[in-house]
CSV table of C-alpha atoms in Angstrom, one decimal:
chain,number,residue,atom,x,y,z
A,291,UNK,CA,-0.1,0.1,-0.1
A,292,UNK,CA,1.5,3.3,-1.1
A,293,UNK,CA,1.5,6.5,1.1
A,294,UNK,CA,-0.5,8.2,-1.4
A,295,UNK,CA,-3.3,5.6,-1.2
A,296,UNK,CA,-3.6,6.2,2.6
A,297,UNK,CA,-3.5,10.0,2.5
A,298,UNK,CA,-6.8,12.1,2.1
A,299,UNK,CA,-7.5,15.7,2.0
A,300,UNK,CA,-9.8,16.4,4.9
A,301,UNK,CA,-12.5,19.3,4.5
A,302,UNK,CA,-14.1,21.5,7.1
A,303,UNK,CA,-17.6,20.7,8.2
A,304,UNK,CA,-20.1,22.2,5.6
A,305,UNK,CA,-21.3,24.9,7.9
A,306,UNK,CA,-17.8,25.8,8.9
A,307,UNK,CA,-18.7,25.8,12.5
A,308,UNK,CA,-15.3,25.3,13.9
A,309,UNK,CA,-13.8,28.3,12.1
A,310,UNK,CA,-13.0,31.2,14.2
A,311,UNK,CA,-16.0,33.9,13.4
A,312,UNK,CA,-13.7,37.0,13.8
A,313,UNK,CA,-11.2,38.5,11.3
A,314,UNK,CA,-7.6,37.7,11.4
A,315,UNK,CA,-4.7,39.2,9.5
A,316,UNK,CA,-2.8,36.2,8.9
A,317,UNK,CA,-2.7,33.6,6.1
A,318,UNK,CA,-0.6,30.7,4.7
A,319,UNK,CA,-0.7,29.9,0.9
A,320,UNK,CA,-3.2,27.5,-0.1
A,321,UNK,CA,-0.9,25.0,-1.5
A,322,UNK,CA,0.8,24.9,1.9
A,323,UNK,CA,-2.7,24.6,3.8
A,324,UNK,CA,-3.8,21.8,1.5
A,325,UNK,CA,-0.7,19.8,2.3
A,326,UNK,CA,-0.9,20.5,6.0
A,327,UNK,CA,-4.6,19.4,5.9
A,328,UNK,CA,-3.9,15.7,4.6
A,329,UNK,CA,-5.1,13.1,6.7
A,330,UNK,CA,-2.9,10.0,7.0
A,331,UNK,CA,-4.9,6.9,8.0
A,332,UNK,CA,-1.8,4.9,9.0
A,333,UNK,CA,-0.6,7.4,11.3
A,334,UNK,CA,-4.1,7.8,13.0
A,335,UNK,CA,-4.3,4.1,13.4
A,336,UNK,CA,-0.6,3.6,14.8
A,337,UNK,CA,-1.4,6.4,17.3
A,338,UNK,CA,-4.6,4.7,18.7
A,339,UNK,CA,-3.0,1.1,18.7
A,340,UNK,CA,0.4,2.3,20.1
A,341,UNK,CA,-1.4,4.1,23.2
A,342,UNK,CA,-3.6,1.2,24.0
A,343,UNK,CA,-0.5,-1.0,23.8
A,344,UNK,CA,1.2,1.3,26.0
A,345,UNK,CA,-1.4,1.3,28.6
A,346,UNK,CA,-1.5,-2.7,28.7
A,347,UNK,CA,2.3,-2.8,28.9
A,348,UNK,CA,2.3,-0.4,31.7
A,349,UNK,CA,-0.4,-2.4,33.7
A,350,UNK,CA,1.7,-5.6,33.3
A,351,UNK,CA,4.9,-4.1,34.0
A,352,UNK,CA,3.7,-2.5,37.4
A,353,UNK,CA,1.6,-5.7,38.2
A,354,UNK,CA,4.5,-8.2,37.9
A,355,UNK,CA,7.3,-5.9,39.2
A,356,UNK,CA,5.3,-4.0,42.0
A,357,UNK,CA,6.8,-1.1,43.7
A,358,UNK,CA,5.0,1.9,45.2
A,359,UNK,CA,7.4,4.3,43.3
A,360,UNK,CA,7.0,2.4,40.0
A,361,UNK,CA,3.2,2.5,40.9
A,362,UNK,CA,3.1,6.3,41.0
A,363,UNK,CA,5.2,6.6,37.5
A,364,UNK,CA,2.7,4.2,36.1
A,365,UNK,CA,-0.3,6.3,37.4
A,366,UNK,CA,1.3,9.3,35.5
A,367,UNK,CA,2.1,7.4,32.6
A,368,UNK,CA,-1.5,5.9,32.2
A,369,UNK,CA,-3.0,9.3,33.1
A,370,UNK,CA,-0.8,10.5,30.2
A,371,UNK,CA,-1.9,7.9,27.8
A,372,UNK,CA,-5.7,8.7,28.9
A,373,UNK,CA,-5.0,12.2,28.2
A,374,UNK,CA,-3.7,11.2,24.6
A,375,UNK,CA,-7.0,9.2,24.0
A,376,UNK,CA,-8.7,12.5,24.8
A,377,UNK,CA,-6.5,14.5,22.3
A,378,UNK,CA,-7.2,11.6,19.7
A,379,UNK,CA,-10.9,12.0,20.4
A,380,UNK,CA,-10.4,15.9,20.0
A,381,UNK,CA,-9.1,15.0,16.5
A,382,UNK,CA,-12.0,13.1,15.6
A,383,UNK,CA,-14.5,15.9,16.7
A,384,UNK,CA,-12.8,18.0,14.1
A,385,UNK,CA,-13.5,15.3,11.5
A,386,UNK,CA,-9.9,14.7,10.6
A,387,UNK,CA,-8.8,11.6,12.5
A,388,UNK,CA,-10.1,9.2,9.9
A,389,UNK,CA,-11.4,10.6,6.4
A,390,UNK,CA,-14.7,8.5,6.6
A,391,UNK,CA,-17.1,10.2,9.0
A,392,UNK,CA,-18.7,7.1,10.0
A,393,UNK,CA,-15.5,5.3,10.9
A,394,UNK,CA,-14.2,8.7,12.3
A,395,UNK,CA,-17.0,8.9,14.8
A,396,UNK,CA,-17.4,5.2,15.6
A,397,UNK,CA,-13.8,4.8,16.5
A,398,UNK,CA,-13.7,7.9,18.4
A,399,UNK,CA,-16.4,6.8,20.7
A,400,UNK,CA,-15.7,3.2,21.1
A,401,UNK,CA,-11.7,3.3,21.6
A,402,UNK,CA,-11.1,6.9,22.7
A,403,UNK,CA,-14.0,8.8,24.2
A,404,UNK,CA,-16.2,6.2,26.0
A,405,UNK,CA,-13.2,4.5,27.8
A,406,UNK,CA,-12.4,7.8,29.7
A,407,UNK,CA,-16.2,8.5,30.2
A,408,UNK,CA,-16.4,11.3,27.4
A,409,UNK,CA,-18.6,11.6,24.6
A,410,UNK,CA,-17.4,12.7,21.1
A,411,UNK,CA,-20.8,13.7,20.2
A,412,UNK,CA,-21.4,15.8,23.3
A,413,UNK,CA,-17.7,17.3,23.1
A,414,UNK,CA,-18.3,18.4,19.5
A,415,UNK,CA,-21.5,20.3,20.6
A,416,UNK,CA,-19.6,22.9,22.8
A,417,UNK,CA,-16.0,22.6,21.3
A,418,UNK,CA,-16.9,24.0,18.1
A,419,UNK,CA,-18.6,27.1,19.6
A,420,UNK,CA,-15.4,27.4,21.6
A,421,UNK,CA,-13.4,27.7,18.3
A,422,UNK,CA,-15.9,29.8,16.6
A,423,UNK,CA,-16.5,32.4,19.2
A,424,UNK,CA,-13.5,31.9,21.6
A,425,UNK,CA,-13.5,34.7,24.3
A,426,UNK,CA,-17.0,35.7,23.9
A,427,UNK,CA,-20.3,34.8,25.6
A,428,UNK,CA,-21.0,32.2,23.1
A,429,UNK,CA,-17.7,30.5,23.8
A,430,UNK,CA,-18.6,26.8,24.4
A,431,UNK,CA,-16.0,26.5,27.1
A,432,UNK,CA,-17.8,28.9,29.4
A,433,UNK,CA,-20.8,26.8,29.8
A,434,UNK,CA,-18.9,23.5,29.9
A,435,UNK,CA,-16.3,24.4,32.6
A,436,UNK,CA,-18.2,27.3,34.2
A,437,UNK,CA,-15.3,29.7,33.7
A,438,UNK,CA,-17.7,32.8,33.7
A,439,UNK,CA,-20.6,34.0,35.6
A,440,UNK,CA,-24.2,34.5,33.8
A,441,UNK,CA,-23.2,38.2,33.5
A,442,UNK,CA,-19.7,37.5,31.9
A,443,UNK,CA,-17.4,37.7,34.9
A,444,UNK,CA,-14.5,35.4,35.0
A,445,UNK,CA,-15.0,33.2,38.1
A,446,UNK,CA,-12.1,33.0,40.7
A,447,UNK,CA,-11.5,29.5,40.0
A,448,UNK,CA,-10.4,30.2,36.4
A,449,UNK,CA,-8.7,33.6,37.2
A,450,UNK,CA,-5.1,33.4,36.6
A,451,UNK,CA,-2.4,34.1,37.6
A,452,UNK,CA,-3.0,32.7,41.0
A,453,UNK,CA,-1.2,33.4,44.2
A,454,UNK,CA,1.0,30.5,45.2
A,455,UNK,CA,-1.5,29.4,48.0
A,456,UNK,CA,-4.5,29.6,45.9
A,457,UNK,CA,-2.7,27.7,43.0
A,458,UNK,CA,-1.8,24.9,45.5
A,459,UNK,CA,-5.4,24.4,46.5
A,460,UNK,CA,-6.4,24.7,42.9
A,461,UNK,CA,-3.9,21.7,42.1
A,462,UNK,CA,-4.8,19.7,45.1
A,463,UNK,CA,-8.3,19.5,44.2
A,464,UNK,CA,-7.4,18.1,40.9
A,465,UNK,CA,-4.4,16.0,41.5
A,466,UNK,CA,-5.7,14.2,44.6
A,467,UNK,CA,-9.1,12.6,43.1
A,468,UNK,CA,-11.6,15.4,44.1
A,469,UNK,CA,-11.8,16.7,40.8
A,470,UNK,CA,-12.2,13.2,39.3
A,471,UNK,CA,-15.1,12.2,41.4
A,472,UNK,CA,-16.6,15.3,40.1
A,473,UNK,CA,-15.7,14.5,36.7
A,474,UNK,CA,-17.0,10.8,37.1
A,475,UNK,CA,-20.6,12.1,38.5
A,476,UNK,CA,-20.7,14.8,35.4
A,477,UNK,CA,-20.1,11.8,33.1
A,478,UNK,CA,-22.8,9.7,34.4
A,479,UNK,CA,-25.3,12.5,34.3
A,480,UNK,CA,-24.3,13.2,30.7
A,481,UNK,CA,-24.9,9.4,30.1
A,482,UNK,CA,-28.4,9.7,31.4
A,483,UNK,CA,-29.5,13.1,30.0
A,484,UNK,CA,-27.8,13.9,26.8
A,485,UNK,CA,-27.8,12.4,23.5
A,486,UNK,CA,-30.6,10.5,21.6
A,487,UNK,CA,-32.0,7.6,23.3
A,488,UNK,CA,-30.3,5.1,20.8
A,489,UNK,CA,-26.9,6.8,21.7
A,490,UNK,CA,-27.3,6.6,25.4
A,491,UNK,CA,-28.4,3.0,25.2
A,492,UNK,CA,-25.4,2.1,23.2
A,493,UNK,CA,-23.2,4.0,25.6
A,494,UNK,CA,-24.8,2.2,28.5
A,495,UNK,CA,-24.5,-1.3,27.0
A,496,UNK,CA,-20.9,-0.5,26.1
A,497,UNK,CA,-20.1,0.1,29.9
A,498,UNK,CA,-22.1,-2.8,31.2
A,499,UNK,CA,-20.4,-5.0,28.8
A,500,UNK,CA,-16.9,-4.0,29.3
A,501,UNK,CA,-17.2,-4.1,33.1
A,502,UNK,CA,-19.0,-7.4,33.0
A,503,UNK,CA,-16.0,-8.9,31.0
A,504,UNK,CA,-13.5,-7.3,33.5
A,505,UNK,CA,-15.3,-8.7,36.5
A,506,UNK,CA,-15.7,-11.9,35.0
A,507,UNK,CA,-11.8,-12.0,34.4
A,508,UNK,CA,-11.4,-11.0,38.0
A,509,UNK,CA,-9.9,-7.9,37.0
A,510,UNK,CA,-11.9,-5.4,39.3
A,511,UNK,CA,-8.8,-4.5,41.2
A,512,UNK,CA,-6.8,-3.8,38.1
A,513,UNK,CA,-9.5,-1.5,36.7
A,514,UNK,CA,-9.4,0.4,39.9
A,515,UNK,CA,-5.8,0.6,40.5
A,516,UNK,CA,-4.9,1.2,36.7
A,517,UNK,CA,-7.7,2.9,35.2
A,518,UNK,CA,-9.7,4.8,37.7
A,519,UNK,CA,-6.9,6.0,39.8
A,520,UNK,CA,-5.0,7.7,37.0
A,521,UNK,CA,-8.2,9.1,35.5
A,522,UNK,CA,-9.3,10.7,38.6
A,523,UNK,CA,-5.7,12.2,39.6
A,524,UNK,CA,-3.2,12.6,36.7
A,525,UNK,CA,-5.5,12.7,33.8
A,526,UNK,CA,-7.9,15.3,35.4
A,527,UNK,CA,-4.8,17.4,36.7
A,528,UNK,CA,-2.9,17.5,33.2
A,529,UNK,CA,-6.2,18.0,31.2
A,530,UNK,CA,-7.4,21.0,33.3
A,531,UNK,CA,-3.9,22.4,33.7
A,532,UNK,CA,-3.5,22.1,29.7
A,533,UNK,CA,-6.9,23.9,29.3
A,534,UNK,CA,-5.6,26.7,31.7
A,535,UNK,CA,-2.5,27.0,30.0
A,536,UNK,CA,-4.1,27.2,26.6
A,537,UNK,CA,-6.3,30.2,27.4
A,538,UNK,CA,-5.0,31.9,30.9
A,539,UNK,CA,-2.5,34.5,31.7
A,540,UNK,CA,-1.6,35.1,28.1
A,541,UNK,CA,1.0,37.5,27.2
A,542,UNK,CA,2.3,38.8,23.9
A,543,UNK,CA,5.0,41.2,22.8
A,544,UNK,CA,2.1,43.7,22.1
A,545,UNK,CA,0.0,42.7,25.2
A,546,UNK,CA,-1.7,46.1,25.7
A,547,UNK,CA,-2.8,46.1,22.2
A,548,UNK,CA,-3.9,42.4,22.0
A,549,UNK,CA,-5.5,41.9,25.4
A,550,UNK,CA,-9.0,41.8,23.9
A,551,UNK,CA,-7.9,40.2,20.5
A,552,UNK,CA,-7.3,36.7,19.1
A,553,UNK,CA,-3.7,36.6,20.1
A,554,UNK,CA,-4.6,37.4,23.7
A,555,UNK,CA,-6.7,34.3,24.1
A,556,UNK,CA,-4.5,31.3,23.2
A,557,UNK,CA,-1.0,30.2,24.1
A,558,UNK,CA,1.2,27.7,22.3
A,559,UNK,CA,3.6,25.8,24.5
A,560,UNK,CA,6.8,24.0,23.0
A,561,UNK,CA,7.0,20.8,24.9
A,562,UNK,CA,9.9,19.1,26.7
A,563,UNK,CA,10.4,15.2,26.6
A,564,UNK,CA,8.5,14.9,29.8
A,565,UNK,CA,5.6,17.2,28.6
A,566,UNK,CA,5.3,14.9,25.6
A,567,UNK,CA,4.9,11.8,27.6
A,568,UNK,CA,3.1,13.1,30.6
A,569,UNK,CA,1.4,16.3,30.1
A,570,UNK,CA,0.5,17.3,26.8
A,571,UNK,CA,0.7,14.5,24.4
A,572,UNK,CA,0.4,14.4,20.4
A,573,UNK,CA,1.2,18.1,19.9
A,574,UNK,CA,-1.8,19.4,21.6
A,575,UNK,CA,0.2,22.1,23.2
A,576,UNK,CA,0.5,24.0,19.6
A,577,UNK,CA,-2.8,25.2,20.6
A,578,UNK,CA,-2.7,28.8,18.9
A,579,UNK,CA,-1.9,26.9,15.5
A,580,UNK,CA,-4.8,24.7,16.1
A,581,UNK,CA,-7.1,27.7,16.7
A,582,UNK,CA,-5.9,29.3,13.6
A,583,UNK,CA,-6.3,26.3,11.3
A,584,UNK,CA,-8.6,23.7,13.3
A,585,UNK,CA,-8.4,21.4,10.0
A,586,UNK,CA,-4.9,20.4,10.3
A,587,UNK,CA,-4.2,17.3,11.9
A,588,UNK,CA,-2.3,16.9,15.3
A,589,UNK,CA,1.0,15.2,13.4
A,590,UNK,CA,1.4,18.2,11.3
A,591,UNK,CA,1.0,21.0,14.0
A,592,UNK,CA,4.7,21.3,14.5
A,593,UNK,CA,5.0,21.9,10.8
A,594,UNK,CA,2.3,24.4,10.9
A,595,UNK,CA,4.0,26.2,13.8
A,596,UNK,CA,7.2,26.4,11.9
A,597,UNK,CA,5.4,27.7,8.9
A,598,UNK,CA,3.8,30.3,11.0
A,599,UNK,CA,6.9,31.4,12.5
A,600,UNK,CA,8.3,32.4,9.2
A,601,UNK,CA,5.5,35.3,9.4
A,602,UNK,CA,6.6,38.4,11.2
A,603,UNK,CA,3.2,39.3,12.3
A,604,UNK,CA,2.7,35.9,13.7
A,605,UNK,CA,6.1,36.2,15.6
A,606,UNK,CA,5.2,39.6,17.0
A,607,UNK,CA,1.7,38.4,18.1
A,608,UNK,CA,1.8,34.9,19.4
A,609,UNK,CA,2.3,33.8,22.8
A,610,UNK,CA,4.9,31.0,22.7
A,611,UNK,CA,6.3,29.6,25.8
A,612,UNK,CA,9.1,27.0,26.3
A,613,UNK,CA,7.8,23.9,28.3
A,614,UNK,CA,4.9,23.5,30.3
A,615,UNK,CA,7.0,24.2,33.4
A,616,UNK,CA,7.2,27.8,32.2
A,617,UNK,CA,3.5,27.8,31.5
A,618,UNK,CA,2.9,26.6,35.0
A,619,UNK,CA,5.1,29.5,36.4
A,620,UNK,CA,3.2,32.1,34.2
A,621,UNK,CA,0.0,30.9,35.9
A,622,UNK,CA,1.4,31.5,39.3
A,623,UNK,CA,2.1,34.9,40.8
A,624,UNK,CA,5.6,34.5,41.6
A,625,UNK,CA,7.0,37.6,39.5
A,626,UNK,CA,5.2,40.2,37.5
A,627,UNK,CA,3.1,38.8,34.4
A,628,UNK,CA,0.5,40.3,32.5
A,629,UNK,CA,-3.1,39.4,33.2
A,630,UNK,CA,-5.3,39.3,30.4
A,631,UNK,CA,-8.9,38.8,30.9
A,632,UNK,CA,-11.1,37.2,28.5
A,633,UNK,CA,-13.3,39.6,26.8
A,634,UNK,CA,-16.9,39.8,27.9
A,635,UNK,CA,-18.5,40.2,24.5
């Protein structure tokens, strides 16, 4: 099978609902964008398969060579893999994980979203408005994550940068299972109340079938230790940390001029090896690039970044941070940083 036979050009949804609704003074040549928009089936399949193999391999390693310190590393590693499943599901939500939409959505639900108690269908319903109306009252993240009050004020929970003590509390809630329990309860509420009856029944039968199989194989303890503990701790923490890093405490070289503009709303973080494995997998940290061109698949985002960095306007306006350690520092008031509030309208 040739590379050409497994490569397809993706197209945006017909209504363009994941395109930014505002005006942007930036652009790349059409031929460059067409090349970057190509979806490679093999790359997507290998990505999904390798993540699941890594999960099962990590479980086996820790189970047969048990040690408390090893377990802590495995929790972080599996939580990172769960985060990767969410990132790949995010690709499917934009219709460019697989070229066939039926397979794209089916694989996304069965192998990516449902295992981590997400819904690709539900995610798309609020994620597209996030892209299209970022920073406005129509931003889908506002309702989903409760970032703003009904009057448009930023809630204290999502106000960054935070004082060290406040940030420590914010971190503990998400790193030690409290946020995870809320996440599970919200997931079950979504299962019971959102989507068509047939979709909810399929989702329910999926969970009942998987759980029954695991219990029949006497794997309940493994499920708890190696799936729900990482899901409720490291997955929740890194996912929320990523979201905060993507859209909070943004500073640019022209911060005063762009504080209410597109570039004052989104950050790109260039990852370290630790970030790529444990924090922001599969190039999700190239978030400004993703918001500019949401039809570009994850494996081409570094190339897109390089293309954009050749543009003087992008270099001047973009907030690009080196490693998530530095992004973390920008979310904490330990030195003077710009506070860029999200626009109310």
